[in-house]
C-alpha positions as protocol buffer text, in pm:
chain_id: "A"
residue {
  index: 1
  type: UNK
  ca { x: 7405 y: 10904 z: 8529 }
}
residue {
  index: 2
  type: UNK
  ca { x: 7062 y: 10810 z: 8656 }
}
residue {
  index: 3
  type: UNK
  ca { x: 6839 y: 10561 z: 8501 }
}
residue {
  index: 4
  type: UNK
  ca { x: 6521 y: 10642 z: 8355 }
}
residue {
  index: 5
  type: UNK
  ca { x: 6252 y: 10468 z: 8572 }
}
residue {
  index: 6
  type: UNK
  ca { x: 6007 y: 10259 z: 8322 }
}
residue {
  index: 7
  type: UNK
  ca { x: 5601 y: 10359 z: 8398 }
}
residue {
  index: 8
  type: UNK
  ca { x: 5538 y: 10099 z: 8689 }
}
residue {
  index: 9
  type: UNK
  ca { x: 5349 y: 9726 z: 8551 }
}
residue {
  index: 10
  type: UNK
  ca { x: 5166 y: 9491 z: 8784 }
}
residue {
  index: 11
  type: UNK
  ca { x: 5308 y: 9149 z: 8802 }
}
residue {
  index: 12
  type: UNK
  ca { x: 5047 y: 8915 z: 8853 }
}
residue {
  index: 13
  type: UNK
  ca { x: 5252 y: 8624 z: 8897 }
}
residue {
  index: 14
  type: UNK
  ca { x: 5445 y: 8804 z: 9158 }
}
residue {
  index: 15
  type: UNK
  ca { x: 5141 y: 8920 z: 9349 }
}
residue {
  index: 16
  type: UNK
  ca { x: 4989 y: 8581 z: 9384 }
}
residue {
  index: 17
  type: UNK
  ca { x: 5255 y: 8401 z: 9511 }
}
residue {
  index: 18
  type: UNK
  ca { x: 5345 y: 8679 z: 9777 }
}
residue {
  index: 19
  type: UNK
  ca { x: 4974 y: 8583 z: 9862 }
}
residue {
  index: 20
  type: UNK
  ca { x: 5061 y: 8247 z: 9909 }
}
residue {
  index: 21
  type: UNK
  ca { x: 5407 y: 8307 z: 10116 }
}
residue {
  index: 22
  type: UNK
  ca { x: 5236 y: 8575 z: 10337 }
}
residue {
  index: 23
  type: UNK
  ca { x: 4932 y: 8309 z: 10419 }
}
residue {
  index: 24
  type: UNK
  ca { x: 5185 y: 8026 z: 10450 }
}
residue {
  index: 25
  type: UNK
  ca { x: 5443 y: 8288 z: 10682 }
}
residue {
  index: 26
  type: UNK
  ca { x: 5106 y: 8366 z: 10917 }
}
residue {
  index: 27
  type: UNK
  ca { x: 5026 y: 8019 z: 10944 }
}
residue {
  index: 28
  type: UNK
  ca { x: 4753 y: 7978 z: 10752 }
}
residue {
  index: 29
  type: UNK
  ca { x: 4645 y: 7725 z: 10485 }
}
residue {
  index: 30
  type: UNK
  ca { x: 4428 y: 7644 z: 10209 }
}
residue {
  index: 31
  type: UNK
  ca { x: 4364 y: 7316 z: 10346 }
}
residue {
  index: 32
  type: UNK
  ca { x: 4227 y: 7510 z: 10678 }
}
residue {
  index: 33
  type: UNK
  ca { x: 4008 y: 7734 z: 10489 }
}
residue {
  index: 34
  type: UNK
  ca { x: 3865 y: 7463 z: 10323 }
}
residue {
  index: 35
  type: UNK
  ca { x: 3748 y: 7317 z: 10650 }
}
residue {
  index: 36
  type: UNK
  ca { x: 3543 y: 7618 z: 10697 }
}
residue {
  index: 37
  type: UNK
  ca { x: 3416 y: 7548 z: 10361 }
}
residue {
  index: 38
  type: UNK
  ca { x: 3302 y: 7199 z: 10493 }
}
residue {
  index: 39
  type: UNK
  ca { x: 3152 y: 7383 z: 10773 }
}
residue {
  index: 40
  type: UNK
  ca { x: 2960 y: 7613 z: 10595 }
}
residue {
  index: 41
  type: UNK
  ca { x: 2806 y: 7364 z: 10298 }
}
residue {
  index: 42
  type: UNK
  ca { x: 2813 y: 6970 z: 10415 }
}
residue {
  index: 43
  type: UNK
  ca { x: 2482 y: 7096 z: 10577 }
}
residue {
  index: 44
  type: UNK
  ca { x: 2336 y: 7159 z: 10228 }
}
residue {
  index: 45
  type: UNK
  ca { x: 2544 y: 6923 z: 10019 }
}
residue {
  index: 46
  type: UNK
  ca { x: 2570 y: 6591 z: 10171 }
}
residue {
  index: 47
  type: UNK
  ca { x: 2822 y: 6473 z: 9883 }
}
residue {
  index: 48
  type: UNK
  ca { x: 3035 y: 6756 z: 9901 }
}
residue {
  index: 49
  type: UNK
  ca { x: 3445 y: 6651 z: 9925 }
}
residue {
  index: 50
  type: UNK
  ca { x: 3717 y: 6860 z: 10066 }
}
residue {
  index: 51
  type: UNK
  ca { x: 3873 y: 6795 z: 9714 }
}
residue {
  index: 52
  type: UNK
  ca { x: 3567 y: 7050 z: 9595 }
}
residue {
  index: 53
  type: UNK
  ca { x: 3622 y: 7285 z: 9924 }
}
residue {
  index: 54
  type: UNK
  ca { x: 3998 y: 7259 z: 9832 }
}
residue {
  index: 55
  type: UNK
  ca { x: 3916 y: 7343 z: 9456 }
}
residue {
  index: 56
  type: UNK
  ca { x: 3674 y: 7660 z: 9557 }
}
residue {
  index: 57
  type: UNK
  ca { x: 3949 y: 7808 z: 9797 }
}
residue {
  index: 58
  type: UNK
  ca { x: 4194 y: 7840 z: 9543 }
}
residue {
  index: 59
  type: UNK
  ca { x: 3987 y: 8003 z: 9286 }
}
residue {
  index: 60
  type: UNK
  ca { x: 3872 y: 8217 z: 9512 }
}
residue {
  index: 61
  type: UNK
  ca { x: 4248 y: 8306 z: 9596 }
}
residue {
  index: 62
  type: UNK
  ca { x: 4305 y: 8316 z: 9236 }
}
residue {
  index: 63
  type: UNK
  ca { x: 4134 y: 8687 z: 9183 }
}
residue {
  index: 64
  type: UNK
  ca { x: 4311 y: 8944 z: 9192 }
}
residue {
  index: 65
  type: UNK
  ca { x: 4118 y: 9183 z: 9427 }
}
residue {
  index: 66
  type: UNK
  ca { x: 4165 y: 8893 z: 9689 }
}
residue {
  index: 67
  type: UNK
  ca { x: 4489 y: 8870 z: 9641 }
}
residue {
  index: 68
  type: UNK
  ca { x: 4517 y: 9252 z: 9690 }
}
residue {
  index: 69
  type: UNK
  ca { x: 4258 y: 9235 z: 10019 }
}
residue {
  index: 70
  type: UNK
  ca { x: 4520 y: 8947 z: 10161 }
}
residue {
  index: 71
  type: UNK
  ca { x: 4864 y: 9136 z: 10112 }
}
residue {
  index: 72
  type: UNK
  ca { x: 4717 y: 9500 z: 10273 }
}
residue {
  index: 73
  type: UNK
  ca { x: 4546 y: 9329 z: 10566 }
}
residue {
  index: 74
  type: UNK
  ca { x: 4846 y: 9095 z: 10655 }
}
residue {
  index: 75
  type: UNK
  ca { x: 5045 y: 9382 z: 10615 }
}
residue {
  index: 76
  type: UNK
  ca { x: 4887 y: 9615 z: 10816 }
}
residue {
  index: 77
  type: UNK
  ca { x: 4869 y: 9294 z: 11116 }
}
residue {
  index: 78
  type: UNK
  ca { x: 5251 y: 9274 z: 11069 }
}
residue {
  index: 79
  type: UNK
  ca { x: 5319 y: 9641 z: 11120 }
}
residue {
  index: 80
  type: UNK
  ca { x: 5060 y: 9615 z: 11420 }
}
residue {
  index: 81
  type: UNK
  ca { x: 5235 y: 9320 z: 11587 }
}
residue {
  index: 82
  type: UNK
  ca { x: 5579 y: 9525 z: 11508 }
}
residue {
  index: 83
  type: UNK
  ca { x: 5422 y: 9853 z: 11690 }
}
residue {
  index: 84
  type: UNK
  ca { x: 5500 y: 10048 z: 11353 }
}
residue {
  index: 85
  type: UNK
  ca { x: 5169 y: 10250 z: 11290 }
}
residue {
  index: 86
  type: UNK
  ca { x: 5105 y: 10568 z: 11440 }
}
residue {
  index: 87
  type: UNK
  ca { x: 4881 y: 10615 z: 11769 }
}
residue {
  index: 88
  type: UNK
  ca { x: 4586 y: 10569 z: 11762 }
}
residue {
  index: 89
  type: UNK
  ca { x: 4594 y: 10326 z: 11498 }
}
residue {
  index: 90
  type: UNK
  ca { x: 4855 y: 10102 z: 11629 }
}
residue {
  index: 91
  type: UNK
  ca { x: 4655 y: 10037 z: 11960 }
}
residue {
  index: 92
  type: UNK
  ca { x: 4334 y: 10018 z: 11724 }
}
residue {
  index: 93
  type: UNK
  ca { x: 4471 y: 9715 z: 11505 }
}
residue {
  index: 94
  type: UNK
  ca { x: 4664 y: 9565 z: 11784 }
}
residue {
  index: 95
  type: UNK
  ca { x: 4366 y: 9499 z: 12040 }
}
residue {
  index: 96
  type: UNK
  ca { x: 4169 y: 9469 z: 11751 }
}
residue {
  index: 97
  type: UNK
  ca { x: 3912 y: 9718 z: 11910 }
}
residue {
  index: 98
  type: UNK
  ca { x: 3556 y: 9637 z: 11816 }
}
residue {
  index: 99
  type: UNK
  ca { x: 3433 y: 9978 z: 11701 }
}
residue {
  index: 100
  type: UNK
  ca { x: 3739 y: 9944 z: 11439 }
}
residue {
  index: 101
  type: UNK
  ca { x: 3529 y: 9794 z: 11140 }
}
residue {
  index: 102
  type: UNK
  ca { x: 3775 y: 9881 z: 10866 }
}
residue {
  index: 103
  type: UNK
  ca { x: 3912 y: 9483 z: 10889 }
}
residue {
  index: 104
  type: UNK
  ca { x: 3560 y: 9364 z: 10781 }
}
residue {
  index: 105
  type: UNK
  ca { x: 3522 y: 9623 z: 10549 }
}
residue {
  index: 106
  type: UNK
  ca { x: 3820 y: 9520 z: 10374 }
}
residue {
  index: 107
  type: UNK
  ca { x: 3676 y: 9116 z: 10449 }
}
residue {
  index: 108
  type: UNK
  ca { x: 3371 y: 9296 z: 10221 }
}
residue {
  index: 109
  type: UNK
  ca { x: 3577 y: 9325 z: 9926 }
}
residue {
  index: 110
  type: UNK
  ca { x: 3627 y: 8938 z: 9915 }
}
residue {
  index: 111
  type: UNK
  ca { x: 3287 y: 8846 z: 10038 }
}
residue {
  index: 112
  type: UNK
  ca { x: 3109 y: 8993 z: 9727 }
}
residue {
  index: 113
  type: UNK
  ca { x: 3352 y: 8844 z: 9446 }
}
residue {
  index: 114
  type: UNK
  ca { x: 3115 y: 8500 z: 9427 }
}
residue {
  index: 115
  type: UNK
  ca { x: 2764 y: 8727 z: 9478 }
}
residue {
  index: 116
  type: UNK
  ca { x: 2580 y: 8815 z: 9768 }
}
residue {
  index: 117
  type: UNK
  ca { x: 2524 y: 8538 z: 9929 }
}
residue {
  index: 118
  type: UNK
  ca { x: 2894 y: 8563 z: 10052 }
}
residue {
  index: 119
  type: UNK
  ca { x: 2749 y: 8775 z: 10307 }
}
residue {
  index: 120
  type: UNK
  ca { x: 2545 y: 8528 z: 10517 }
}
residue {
  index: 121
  type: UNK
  ca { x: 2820 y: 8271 z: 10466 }
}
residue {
  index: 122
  type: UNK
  ca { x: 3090 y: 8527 z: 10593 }
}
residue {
  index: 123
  type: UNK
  ca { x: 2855 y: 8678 z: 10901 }
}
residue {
  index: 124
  type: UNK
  ca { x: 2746 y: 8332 z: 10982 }
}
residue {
  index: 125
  type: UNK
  ca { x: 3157 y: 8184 z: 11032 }
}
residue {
  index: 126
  type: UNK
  ca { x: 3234 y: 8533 z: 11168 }
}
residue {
  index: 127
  type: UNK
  ca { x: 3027 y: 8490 z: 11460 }
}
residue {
  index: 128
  type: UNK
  ca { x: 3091 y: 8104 z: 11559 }
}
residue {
  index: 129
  type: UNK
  ca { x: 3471 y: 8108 z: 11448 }
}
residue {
  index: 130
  type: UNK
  ca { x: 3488 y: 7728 z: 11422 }
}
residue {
  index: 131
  type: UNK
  ca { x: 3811 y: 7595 z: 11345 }
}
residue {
  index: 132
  type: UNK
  ca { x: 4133 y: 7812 z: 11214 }
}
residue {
  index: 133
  type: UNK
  ca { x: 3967 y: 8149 z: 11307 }
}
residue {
  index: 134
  type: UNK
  ca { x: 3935 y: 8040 z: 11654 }
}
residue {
  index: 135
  type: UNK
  ca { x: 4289 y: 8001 z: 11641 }
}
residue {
  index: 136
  type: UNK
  ca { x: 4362 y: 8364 z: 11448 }
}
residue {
  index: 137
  type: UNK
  ca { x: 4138 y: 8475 z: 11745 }
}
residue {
  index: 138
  type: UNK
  ca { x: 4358 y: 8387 z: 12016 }
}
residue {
  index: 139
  type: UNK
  ca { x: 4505 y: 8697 z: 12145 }
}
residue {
  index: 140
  type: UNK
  ca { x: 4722 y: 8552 z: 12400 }
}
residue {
  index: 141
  type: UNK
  ca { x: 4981 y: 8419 z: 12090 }
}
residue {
  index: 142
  type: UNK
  ca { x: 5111 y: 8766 z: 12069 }
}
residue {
  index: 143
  type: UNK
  ca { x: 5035 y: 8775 z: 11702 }
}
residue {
  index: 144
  type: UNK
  ca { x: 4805 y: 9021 z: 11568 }
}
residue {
  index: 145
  type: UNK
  ca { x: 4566 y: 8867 z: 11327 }
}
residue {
  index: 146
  type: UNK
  ca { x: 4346 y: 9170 z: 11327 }
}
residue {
  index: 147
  type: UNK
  ca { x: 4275 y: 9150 z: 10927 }
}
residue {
  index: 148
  type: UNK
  ca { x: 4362 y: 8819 z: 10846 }
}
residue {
  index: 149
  type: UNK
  ca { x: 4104 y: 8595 z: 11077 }
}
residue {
  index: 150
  type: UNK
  ca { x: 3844 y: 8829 z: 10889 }
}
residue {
  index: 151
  type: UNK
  ca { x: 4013 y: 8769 z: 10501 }
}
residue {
  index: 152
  type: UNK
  ca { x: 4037 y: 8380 z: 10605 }
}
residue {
  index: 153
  type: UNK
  ca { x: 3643 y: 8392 z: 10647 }
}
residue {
  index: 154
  type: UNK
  ca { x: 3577 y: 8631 z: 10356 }
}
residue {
  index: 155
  type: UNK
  ca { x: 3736 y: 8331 z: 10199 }
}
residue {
  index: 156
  type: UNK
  ca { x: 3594 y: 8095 z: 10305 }
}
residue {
  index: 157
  type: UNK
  ca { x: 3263 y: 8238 z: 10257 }
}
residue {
  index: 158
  type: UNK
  ca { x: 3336 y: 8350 z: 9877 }
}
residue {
  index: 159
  type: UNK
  ca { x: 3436 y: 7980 z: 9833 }
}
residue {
  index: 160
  type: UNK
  ca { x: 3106 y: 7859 z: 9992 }
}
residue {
  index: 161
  type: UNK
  ca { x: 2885 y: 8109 z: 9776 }
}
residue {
  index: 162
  type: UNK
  ca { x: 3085 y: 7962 z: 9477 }
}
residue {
  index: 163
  type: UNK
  ca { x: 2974 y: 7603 z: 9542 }
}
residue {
  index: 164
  type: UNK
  ca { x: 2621 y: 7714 z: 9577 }
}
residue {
  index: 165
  type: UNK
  ca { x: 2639 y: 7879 z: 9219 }
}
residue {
  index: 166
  type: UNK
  ca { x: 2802 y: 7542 z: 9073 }
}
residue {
  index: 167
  type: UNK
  ca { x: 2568 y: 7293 z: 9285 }
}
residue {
  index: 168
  type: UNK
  ca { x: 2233 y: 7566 z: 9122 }
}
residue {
  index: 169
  type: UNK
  ca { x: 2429 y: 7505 z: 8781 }
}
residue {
  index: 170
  type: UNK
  ca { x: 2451 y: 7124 z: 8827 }
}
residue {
  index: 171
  type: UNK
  ca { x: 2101 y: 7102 z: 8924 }
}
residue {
  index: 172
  type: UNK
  ca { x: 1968 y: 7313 z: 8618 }
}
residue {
  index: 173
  type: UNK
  ca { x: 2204 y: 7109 z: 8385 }
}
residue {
  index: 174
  type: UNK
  ca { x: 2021 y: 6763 z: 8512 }
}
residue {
  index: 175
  type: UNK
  ca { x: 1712 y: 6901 z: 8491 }
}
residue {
  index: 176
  type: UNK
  ca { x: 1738 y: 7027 z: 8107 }
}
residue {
  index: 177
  type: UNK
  ca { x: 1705 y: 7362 z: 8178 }
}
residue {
  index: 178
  type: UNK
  ca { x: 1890 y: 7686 z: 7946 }
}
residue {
  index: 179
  type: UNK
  ca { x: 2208 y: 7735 z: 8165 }
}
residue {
  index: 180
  type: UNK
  ca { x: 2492 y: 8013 z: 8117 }
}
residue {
  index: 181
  type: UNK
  ca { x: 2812 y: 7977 z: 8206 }
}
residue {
  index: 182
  type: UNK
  ca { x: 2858 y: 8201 z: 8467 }
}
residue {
  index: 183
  type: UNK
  ca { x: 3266 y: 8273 z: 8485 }
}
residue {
  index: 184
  type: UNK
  ca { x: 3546 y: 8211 z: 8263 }
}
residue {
  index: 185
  type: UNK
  ca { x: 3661 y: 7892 z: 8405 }
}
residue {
  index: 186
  type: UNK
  ca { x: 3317 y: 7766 z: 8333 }
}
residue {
  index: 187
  type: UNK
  ca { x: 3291 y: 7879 z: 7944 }
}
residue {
  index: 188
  type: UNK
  ca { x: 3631 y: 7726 z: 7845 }
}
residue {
  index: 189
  type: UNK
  ca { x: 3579 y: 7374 z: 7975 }
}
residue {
  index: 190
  type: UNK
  ca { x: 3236 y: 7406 z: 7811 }
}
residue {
  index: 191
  type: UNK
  ca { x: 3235 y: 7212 z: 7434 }
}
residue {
  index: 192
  type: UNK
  ca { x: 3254 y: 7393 z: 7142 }
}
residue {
  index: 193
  type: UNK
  ca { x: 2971 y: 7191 z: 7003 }
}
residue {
  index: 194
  type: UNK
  ca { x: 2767 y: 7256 z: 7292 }
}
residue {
  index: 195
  type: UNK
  ca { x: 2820 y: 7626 z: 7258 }
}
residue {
  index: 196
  type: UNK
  ca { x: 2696 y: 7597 z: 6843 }
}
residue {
  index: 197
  type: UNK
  ca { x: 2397 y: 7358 z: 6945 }
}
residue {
  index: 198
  type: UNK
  ca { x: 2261 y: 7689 z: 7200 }
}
């Protein structure tokens, strides 16, 4: 007898750690990301600590639509470096051919999730590939890191636009001016008597 096949739910637990084990299996960590984070802000923010970088990374990696980004580009790398896509596309992805643009489109989708200052951050680390990416970069590994050197700045750069919108909060909050919280993780730490007194 066959089984009836349920209507199909998302598992959101399951689909953020397969995040985390795919970035971990390609050699990639949040710790490294967060060095681009450094990069891209100690220039701005004196103060800021890897603790905060750290902190930034893994909300970023906490949305969903990054988490989604992550598991199709590292796919689509691992199927490269396997030779399992169809010509042209598996020559495409694995010399990572430069008039293939669909990698930083996908990069896009993460970019945005923190505004669009992303964008500056993420063409800005794209173009000096300082520290991990330089690594992602190296073609002579045999790996195929196509997507993924792209999502790790995307990252890196939503993280970095992130700390810019907390550092603008921080400021306005020290200087008595009306703030809003701007995301959910900011509204639930704020006091309920703070919320009545606005």
């Amino acid at each position: 007898m066959n089984k009836i096949k349920g209507p199909y739910s998302l598992n959101s637990k399951a689909v953020a750690e397969a995040t985390r084990h795919w970035m971990q299996e390609r050699g990639v960590t949040v710790d490294e990301i967060a060095e681009l984070v450094m990069f891209l802000q100690q220039k701005y923010y004196p103060t800021l600590t890897m603790e905060e970088c750290v902190h930034n990374v893994e909300m970023v990696l906490s949305k969903r639509e990054v988490q989604n980004a992550v598991l199709t580009g590292i796919q689509l790398d691992v199927l490269a470096e396997e030779g399992k896509l169809f010509p042209p596309l598996q020559d495409m992805i694995e010399n990572d051919e430069s008039l293939y643009g669909v990698d930083e489109i996908l990069a896009f989708s993460i970019v945005n999730v923190y505004g669009s200052i992303g964008f500056t951050n993420y063409g800005y680390v794209d173009k000096l590939k300082p520290g991990v990416l330089e690594r992602l970069n190296d073609k002579s590994t045999g790996q195929v890191h196509t997507y993924l050197d792209d999502i790790v700045g995307a990252i890196a750069a939503a993280a970095s636009s992130r700390i810019a919108h907390r550092k603008q909060a921080e400021r306005e909050k020290e200087l008595g001016l009306p703030h809003a919280p701007e995301d959910v993780e900011e509204a639930a730490r704020k006091p309920a008597t703070e919320e009545k007194l606005e």
